[in-house]
Tab-separated table of C-alpha atoms in Angstrom:
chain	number	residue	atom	x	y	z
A	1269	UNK	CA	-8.324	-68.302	-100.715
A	1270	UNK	CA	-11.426	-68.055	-102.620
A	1271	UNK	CA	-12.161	-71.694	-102.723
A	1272	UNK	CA	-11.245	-72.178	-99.232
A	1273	UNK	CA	-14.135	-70.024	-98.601
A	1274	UNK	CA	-16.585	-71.749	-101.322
A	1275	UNK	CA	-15.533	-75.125	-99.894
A	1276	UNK	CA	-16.856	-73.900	-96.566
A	1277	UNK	CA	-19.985	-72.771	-97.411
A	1278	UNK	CA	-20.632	-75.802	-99.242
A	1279	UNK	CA	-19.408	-78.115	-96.389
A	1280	UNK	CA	-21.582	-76.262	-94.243
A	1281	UNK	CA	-24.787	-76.778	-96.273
A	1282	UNK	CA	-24.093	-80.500	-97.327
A	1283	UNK	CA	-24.584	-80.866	-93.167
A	1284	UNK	CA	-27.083	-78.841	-93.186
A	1285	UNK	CA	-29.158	-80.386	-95.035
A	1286	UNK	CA	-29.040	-83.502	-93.458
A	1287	UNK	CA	-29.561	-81.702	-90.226
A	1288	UNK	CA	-32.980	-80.267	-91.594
A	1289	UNK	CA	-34.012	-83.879	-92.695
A	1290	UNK	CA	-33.466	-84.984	-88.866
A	1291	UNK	CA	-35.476	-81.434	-87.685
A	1292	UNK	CA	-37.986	-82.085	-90.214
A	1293	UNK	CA	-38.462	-86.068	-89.416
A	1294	UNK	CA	-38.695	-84.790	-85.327
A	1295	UNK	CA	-41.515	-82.486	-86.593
A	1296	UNK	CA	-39.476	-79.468	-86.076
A	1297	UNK	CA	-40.754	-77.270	-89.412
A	1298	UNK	CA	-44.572	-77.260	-88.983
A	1299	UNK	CA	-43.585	-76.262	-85.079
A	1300	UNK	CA	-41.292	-72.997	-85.270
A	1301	UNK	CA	-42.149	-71.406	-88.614
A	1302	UNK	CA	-44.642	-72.071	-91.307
A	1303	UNK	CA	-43.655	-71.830	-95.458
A	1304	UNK	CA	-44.523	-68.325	-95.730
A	1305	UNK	CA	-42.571	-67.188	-92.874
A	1306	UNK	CA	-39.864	-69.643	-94.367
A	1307	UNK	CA	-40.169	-67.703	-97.619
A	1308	UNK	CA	-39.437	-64.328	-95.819
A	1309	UNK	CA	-36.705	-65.517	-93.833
A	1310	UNK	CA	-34.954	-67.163	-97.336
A	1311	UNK	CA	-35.082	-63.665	-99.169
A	1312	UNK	CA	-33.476	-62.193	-95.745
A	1313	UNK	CA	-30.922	-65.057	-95.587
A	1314	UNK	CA	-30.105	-64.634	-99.513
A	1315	UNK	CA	-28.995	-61.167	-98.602
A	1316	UNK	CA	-27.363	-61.596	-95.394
A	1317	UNK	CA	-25.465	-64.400	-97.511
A	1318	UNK	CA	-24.008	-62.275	-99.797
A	1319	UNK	CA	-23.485	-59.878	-97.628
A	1320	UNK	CA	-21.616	-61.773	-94.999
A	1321	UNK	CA	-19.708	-63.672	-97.998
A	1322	UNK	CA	-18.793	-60.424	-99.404
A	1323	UNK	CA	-17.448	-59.262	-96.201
A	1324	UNK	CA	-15.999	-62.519	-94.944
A	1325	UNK	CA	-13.655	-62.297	-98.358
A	1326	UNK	CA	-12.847	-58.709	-97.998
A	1327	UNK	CA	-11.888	-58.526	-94.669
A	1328	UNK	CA	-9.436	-61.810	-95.731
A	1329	UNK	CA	-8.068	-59.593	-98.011
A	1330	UNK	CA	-7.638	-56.536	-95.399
A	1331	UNK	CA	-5.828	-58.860	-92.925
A	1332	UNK	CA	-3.289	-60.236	-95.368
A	1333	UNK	CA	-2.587	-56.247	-96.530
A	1334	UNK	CA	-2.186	-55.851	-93.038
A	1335	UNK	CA	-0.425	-59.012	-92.274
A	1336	UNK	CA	2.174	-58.151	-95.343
A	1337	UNK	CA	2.399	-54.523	-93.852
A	1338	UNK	CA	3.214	-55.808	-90.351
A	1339	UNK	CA	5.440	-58.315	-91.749
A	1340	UNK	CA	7.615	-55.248	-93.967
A	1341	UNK	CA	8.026	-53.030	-90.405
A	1342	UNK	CA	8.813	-56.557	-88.884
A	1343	UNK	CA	5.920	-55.837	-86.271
A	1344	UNK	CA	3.548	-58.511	-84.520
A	1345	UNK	CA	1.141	-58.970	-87.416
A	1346	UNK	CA	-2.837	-59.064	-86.500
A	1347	UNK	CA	-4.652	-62.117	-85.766
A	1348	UNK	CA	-7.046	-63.180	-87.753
A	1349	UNK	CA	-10.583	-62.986	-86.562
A	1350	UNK	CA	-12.051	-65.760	-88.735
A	1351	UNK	CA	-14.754	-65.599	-91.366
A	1352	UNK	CA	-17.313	-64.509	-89.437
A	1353	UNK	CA	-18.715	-68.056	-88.998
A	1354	UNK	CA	-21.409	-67.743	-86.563
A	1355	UNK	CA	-23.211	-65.607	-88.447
A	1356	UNK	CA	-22.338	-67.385	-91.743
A	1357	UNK	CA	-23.740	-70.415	-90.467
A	1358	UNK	CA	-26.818	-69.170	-89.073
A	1359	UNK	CA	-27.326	-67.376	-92.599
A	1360	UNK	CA	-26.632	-70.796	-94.262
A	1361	UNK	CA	-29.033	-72.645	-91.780
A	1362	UNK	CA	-31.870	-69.996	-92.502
A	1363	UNK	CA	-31.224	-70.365	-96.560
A	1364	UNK	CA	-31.442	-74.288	-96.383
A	1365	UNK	CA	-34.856	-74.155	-93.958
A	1366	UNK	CA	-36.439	-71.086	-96.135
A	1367	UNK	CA	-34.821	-73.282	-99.424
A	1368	UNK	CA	-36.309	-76.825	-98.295
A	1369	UNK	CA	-39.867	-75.071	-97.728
A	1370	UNK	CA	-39.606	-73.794	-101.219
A	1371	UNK	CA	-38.489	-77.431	-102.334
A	1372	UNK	CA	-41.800	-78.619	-101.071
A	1373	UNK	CA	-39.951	-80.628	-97.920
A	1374	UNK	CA	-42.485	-82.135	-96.500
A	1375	UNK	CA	-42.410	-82.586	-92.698
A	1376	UNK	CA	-43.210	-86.253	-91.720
A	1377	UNK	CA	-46.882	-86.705	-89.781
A	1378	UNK	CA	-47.202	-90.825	-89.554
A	1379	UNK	CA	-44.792	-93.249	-87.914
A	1380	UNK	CA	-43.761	-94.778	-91.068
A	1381	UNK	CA	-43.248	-91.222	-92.575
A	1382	UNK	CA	-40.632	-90.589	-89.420
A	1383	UNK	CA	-38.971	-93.577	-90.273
A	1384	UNK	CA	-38.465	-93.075	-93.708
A	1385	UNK	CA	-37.092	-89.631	-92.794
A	1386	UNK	CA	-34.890	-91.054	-90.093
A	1387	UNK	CA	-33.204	-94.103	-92.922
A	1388	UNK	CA	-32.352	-91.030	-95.203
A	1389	UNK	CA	-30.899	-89.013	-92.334
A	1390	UNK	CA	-28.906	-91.790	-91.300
A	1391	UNK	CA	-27.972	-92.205	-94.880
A	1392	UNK	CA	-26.978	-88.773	-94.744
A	1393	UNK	CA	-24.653	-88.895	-91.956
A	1394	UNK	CA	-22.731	-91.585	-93.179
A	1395	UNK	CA	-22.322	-89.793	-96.919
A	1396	UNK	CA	-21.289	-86.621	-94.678
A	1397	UNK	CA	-18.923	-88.377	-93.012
A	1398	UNK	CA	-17.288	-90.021	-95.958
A	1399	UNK	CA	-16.774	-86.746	-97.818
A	1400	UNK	CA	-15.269	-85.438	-94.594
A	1401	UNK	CA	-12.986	-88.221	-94.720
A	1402	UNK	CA	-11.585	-88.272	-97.814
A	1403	UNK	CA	-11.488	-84.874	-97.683
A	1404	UNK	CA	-9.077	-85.173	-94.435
A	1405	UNK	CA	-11.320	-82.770	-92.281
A	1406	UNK	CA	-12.428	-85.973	-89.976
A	1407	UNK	CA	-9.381	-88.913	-89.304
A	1408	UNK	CA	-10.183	-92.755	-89.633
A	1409	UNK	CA	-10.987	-92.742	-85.713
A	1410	UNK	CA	-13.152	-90.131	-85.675
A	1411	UNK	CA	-15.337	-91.790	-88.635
A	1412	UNK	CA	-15.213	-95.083	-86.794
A	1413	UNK	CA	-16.998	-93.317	-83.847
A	1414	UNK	CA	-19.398	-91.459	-85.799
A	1415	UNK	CA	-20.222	-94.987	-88.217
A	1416	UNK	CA	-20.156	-96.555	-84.663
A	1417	UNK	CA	-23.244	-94.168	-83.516
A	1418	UNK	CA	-25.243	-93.844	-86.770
A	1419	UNK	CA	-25.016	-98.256	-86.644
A	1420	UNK	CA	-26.545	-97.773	-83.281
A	1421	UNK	CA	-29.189	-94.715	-84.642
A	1422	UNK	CA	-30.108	-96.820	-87.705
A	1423	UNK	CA	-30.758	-100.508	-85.386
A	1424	UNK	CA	-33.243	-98.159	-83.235
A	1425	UNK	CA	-34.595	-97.008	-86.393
A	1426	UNK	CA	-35.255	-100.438	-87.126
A	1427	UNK	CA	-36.621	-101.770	-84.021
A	1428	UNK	CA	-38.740	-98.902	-83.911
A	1429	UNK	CA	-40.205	-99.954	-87.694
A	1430	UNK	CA	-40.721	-103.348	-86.454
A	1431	UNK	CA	-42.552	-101.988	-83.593
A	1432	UNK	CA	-44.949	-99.954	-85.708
A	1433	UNK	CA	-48.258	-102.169	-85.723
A	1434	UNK	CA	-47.423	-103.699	-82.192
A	1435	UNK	CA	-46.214	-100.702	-79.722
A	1436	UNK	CA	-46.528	-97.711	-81.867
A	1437	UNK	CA	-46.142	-95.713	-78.638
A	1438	UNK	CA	-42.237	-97.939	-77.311
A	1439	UNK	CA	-41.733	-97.076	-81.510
A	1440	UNK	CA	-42.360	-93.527	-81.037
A	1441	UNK	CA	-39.933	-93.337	-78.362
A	1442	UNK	CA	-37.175	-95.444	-80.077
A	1443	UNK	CA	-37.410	-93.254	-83.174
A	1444	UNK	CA	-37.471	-89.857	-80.904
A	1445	UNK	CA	-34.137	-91.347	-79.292
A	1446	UNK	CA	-32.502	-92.477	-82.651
A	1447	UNK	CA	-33.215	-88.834	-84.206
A	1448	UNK	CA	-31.427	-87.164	-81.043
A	1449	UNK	CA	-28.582	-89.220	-82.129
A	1450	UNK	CA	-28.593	-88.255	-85.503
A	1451	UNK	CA	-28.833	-84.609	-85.024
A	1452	UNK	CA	-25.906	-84.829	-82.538
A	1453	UNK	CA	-24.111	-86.499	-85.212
A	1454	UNK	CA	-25.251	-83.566	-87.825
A	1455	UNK	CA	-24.502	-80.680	-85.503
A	1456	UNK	CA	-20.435	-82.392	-84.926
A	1457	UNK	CA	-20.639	-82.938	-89.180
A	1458	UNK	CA	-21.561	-79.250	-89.283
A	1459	UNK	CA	-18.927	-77.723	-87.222
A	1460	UNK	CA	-16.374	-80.109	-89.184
A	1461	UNK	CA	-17.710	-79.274	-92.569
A	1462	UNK	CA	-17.408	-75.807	-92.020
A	1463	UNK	CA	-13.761	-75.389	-90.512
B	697	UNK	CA	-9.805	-77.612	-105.207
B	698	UNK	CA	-10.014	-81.377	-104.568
B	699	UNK	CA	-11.717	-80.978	-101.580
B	700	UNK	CA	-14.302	-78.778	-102.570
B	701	UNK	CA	-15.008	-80.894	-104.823
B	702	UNK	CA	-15.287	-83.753	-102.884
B	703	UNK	CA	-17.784	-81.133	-100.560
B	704	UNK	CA	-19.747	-80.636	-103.852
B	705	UNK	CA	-20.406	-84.023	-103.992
B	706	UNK	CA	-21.809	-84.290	-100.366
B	707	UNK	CA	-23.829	-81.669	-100.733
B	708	UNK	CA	-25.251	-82.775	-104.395
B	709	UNK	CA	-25.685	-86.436	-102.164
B	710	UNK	CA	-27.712	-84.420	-99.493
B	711	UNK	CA	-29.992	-82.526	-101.470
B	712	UNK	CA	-30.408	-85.698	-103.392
B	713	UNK	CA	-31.603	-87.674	-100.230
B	714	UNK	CA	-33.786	-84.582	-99.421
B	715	UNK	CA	-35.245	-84.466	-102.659
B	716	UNK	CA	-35.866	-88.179	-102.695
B	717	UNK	CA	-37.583	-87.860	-99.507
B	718	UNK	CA	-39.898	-85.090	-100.493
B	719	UNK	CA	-41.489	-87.209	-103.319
B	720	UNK	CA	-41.664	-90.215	-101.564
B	721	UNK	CA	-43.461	-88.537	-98.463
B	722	UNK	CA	-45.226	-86.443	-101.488
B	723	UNK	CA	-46.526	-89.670	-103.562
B	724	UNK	CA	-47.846	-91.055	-100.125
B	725	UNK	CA	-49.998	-88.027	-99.198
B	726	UNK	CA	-51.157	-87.714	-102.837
B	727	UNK	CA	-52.178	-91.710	-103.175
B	728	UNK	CA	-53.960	-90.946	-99.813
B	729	UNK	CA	-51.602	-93.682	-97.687
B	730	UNK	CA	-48.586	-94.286	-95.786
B	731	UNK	CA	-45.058	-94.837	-96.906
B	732	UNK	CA	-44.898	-98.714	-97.175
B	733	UNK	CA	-42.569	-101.500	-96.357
B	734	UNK	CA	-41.431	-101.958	-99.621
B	735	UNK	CA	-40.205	-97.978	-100.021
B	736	UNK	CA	-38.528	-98.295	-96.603
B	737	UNK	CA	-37.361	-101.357	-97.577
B	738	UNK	CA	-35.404	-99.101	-101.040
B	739	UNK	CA	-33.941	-96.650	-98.259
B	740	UNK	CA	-32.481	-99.407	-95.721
B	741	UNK	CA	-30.593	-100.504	-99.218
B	742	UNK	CA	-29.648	-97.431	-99.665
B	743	UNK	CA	-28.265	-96.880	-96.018
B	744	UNK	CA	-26.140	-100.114	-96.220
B	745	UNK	CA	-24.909	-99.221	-99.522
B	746	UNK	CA	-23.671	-95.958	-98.118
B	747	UNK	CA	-22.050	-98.015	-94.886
B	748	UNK	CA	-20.426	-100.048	-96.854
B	749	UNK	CA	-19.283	-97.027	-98.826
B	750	UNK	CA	-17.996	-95.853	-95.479
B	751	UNK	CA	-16.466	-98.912	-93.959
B	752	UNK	CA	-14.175	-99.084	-97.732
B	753	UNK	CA	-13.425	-95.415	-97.004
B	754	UNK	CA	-11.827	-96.639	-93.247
B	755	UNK	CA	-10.340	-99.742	-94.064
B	756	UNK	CA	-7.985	-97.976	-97.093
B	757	UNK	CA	-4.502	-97.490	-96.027
């Protein structure tokens, strides 16, 4: 039961991350919160993490007293009312921002930068999406669709680098598109990686 | 315990392509330039590596 909940947590981060690379490579970091604040809100998140962890493991072990109760006066037995994953992922999405500002993350100013940022997210999605796989969270059809949409993400990606010196302003806009794709992708990677 | 593994391994990926990131975009600000064709070049390799990774991954029985 334990590592069901470990394998969660870590599911949930590995998308994570990638979804901070596409937030970071939009420009999203420098515009919400700066390191400092980041800093604050990762000492916060550390103990909200344990916290919810603590509880989210506990109160599995309440419901199956409860469930083995029910089950001995041969009553309905409880539902279960998951492990509290809303705020378990927003703790886990504060600990990777405050933890990739304490990294040294660097948010991506020039085109080029964006681009890089965008190959690696890309990159990213497809690793995602392999462990998910083999791990049997995600069948064969949905990875087809998801390969099928990073392909298309990754051949804006590289129109947009081969529009750098020409249009920077047409690359600009196939980049911005591209990196709405791949944080769609990250946000359906997330909510697999962490069921 | 398989699978978590497997997670580990995603998530040691990620934080490796985030790391990699941060020093490239790092070395670029320190040399006073931008990141150049040749180290985009490195991470398209690295992105078709990873697809073909991927397409292996689908086309297994």
């Amino acid at each position: 039961m334990i590592a069901d909940h470990v394998q969660k947590v870590l599911g949930a981060l590995s998308a994570m991350v990638g979804a901070v690379i596409s937030f970071a490579a939009a420009g999203g970091l420098n515009q919400i919160v700066g390191a400092r604040e980041l800093q604050i809100l990762g000492l916060l998140s550390v103990v909200l993490g344990a916290a919810t962890t603590a509880s989210g493991v506990t109160n599995t072990a309440k419901v199956k007293v409860a469930e083995a109760m029910q089950d001995a006066i041969n009553s309905t037995p409880p539902k279960q009312a998951g492990f509290a994953r809303v705020p378990l992922l927003v703790t886990l999405l504060l600990t990777l921002l405050a933890g990739c500002a304490l990294l040294g993350v660097q948010t991506p100013k020039t085109l080029n930068e964006r681009v890089a940022a965008a190959y690696v997210s890309v990159t990213t999605v497809r690793q995602e999406t392999l462990s998910l796989l083999q791990s049997g969270k995600i069948t064969v059809t949905d990875a087809k669709n998801i390969e099928s949409q990073a392909d298309n993400a990754r051949a804006g990606i590289d129109i947009a680098s081969q529009l750098e010196t020409t249009n920077p302003t047409q690359a600009s806009d196939r980049l911005t598109v591209s990196l709405s794709v791949l944080q769609a992708l990250e946000t359906y990677l997330t909510q697999h990686g962490s069921k | 315990m398989g699978n978590a593994l497997l997670v580990i391994e995603a998530l040691t990926e990620a934080l490796g392509n985030a790391q990699k990131l941060s020093s490239l975009l790092q070395q670029a600000h320190a040399e006073g330039r931008d990141v150049t064709d040749a180290e985009l070049s490195v991470l398209r390799n690295a992105d078709d590596a990873a697809k073909a990774a991927l397409d292996q991954a689908i086309a297994a029985p």
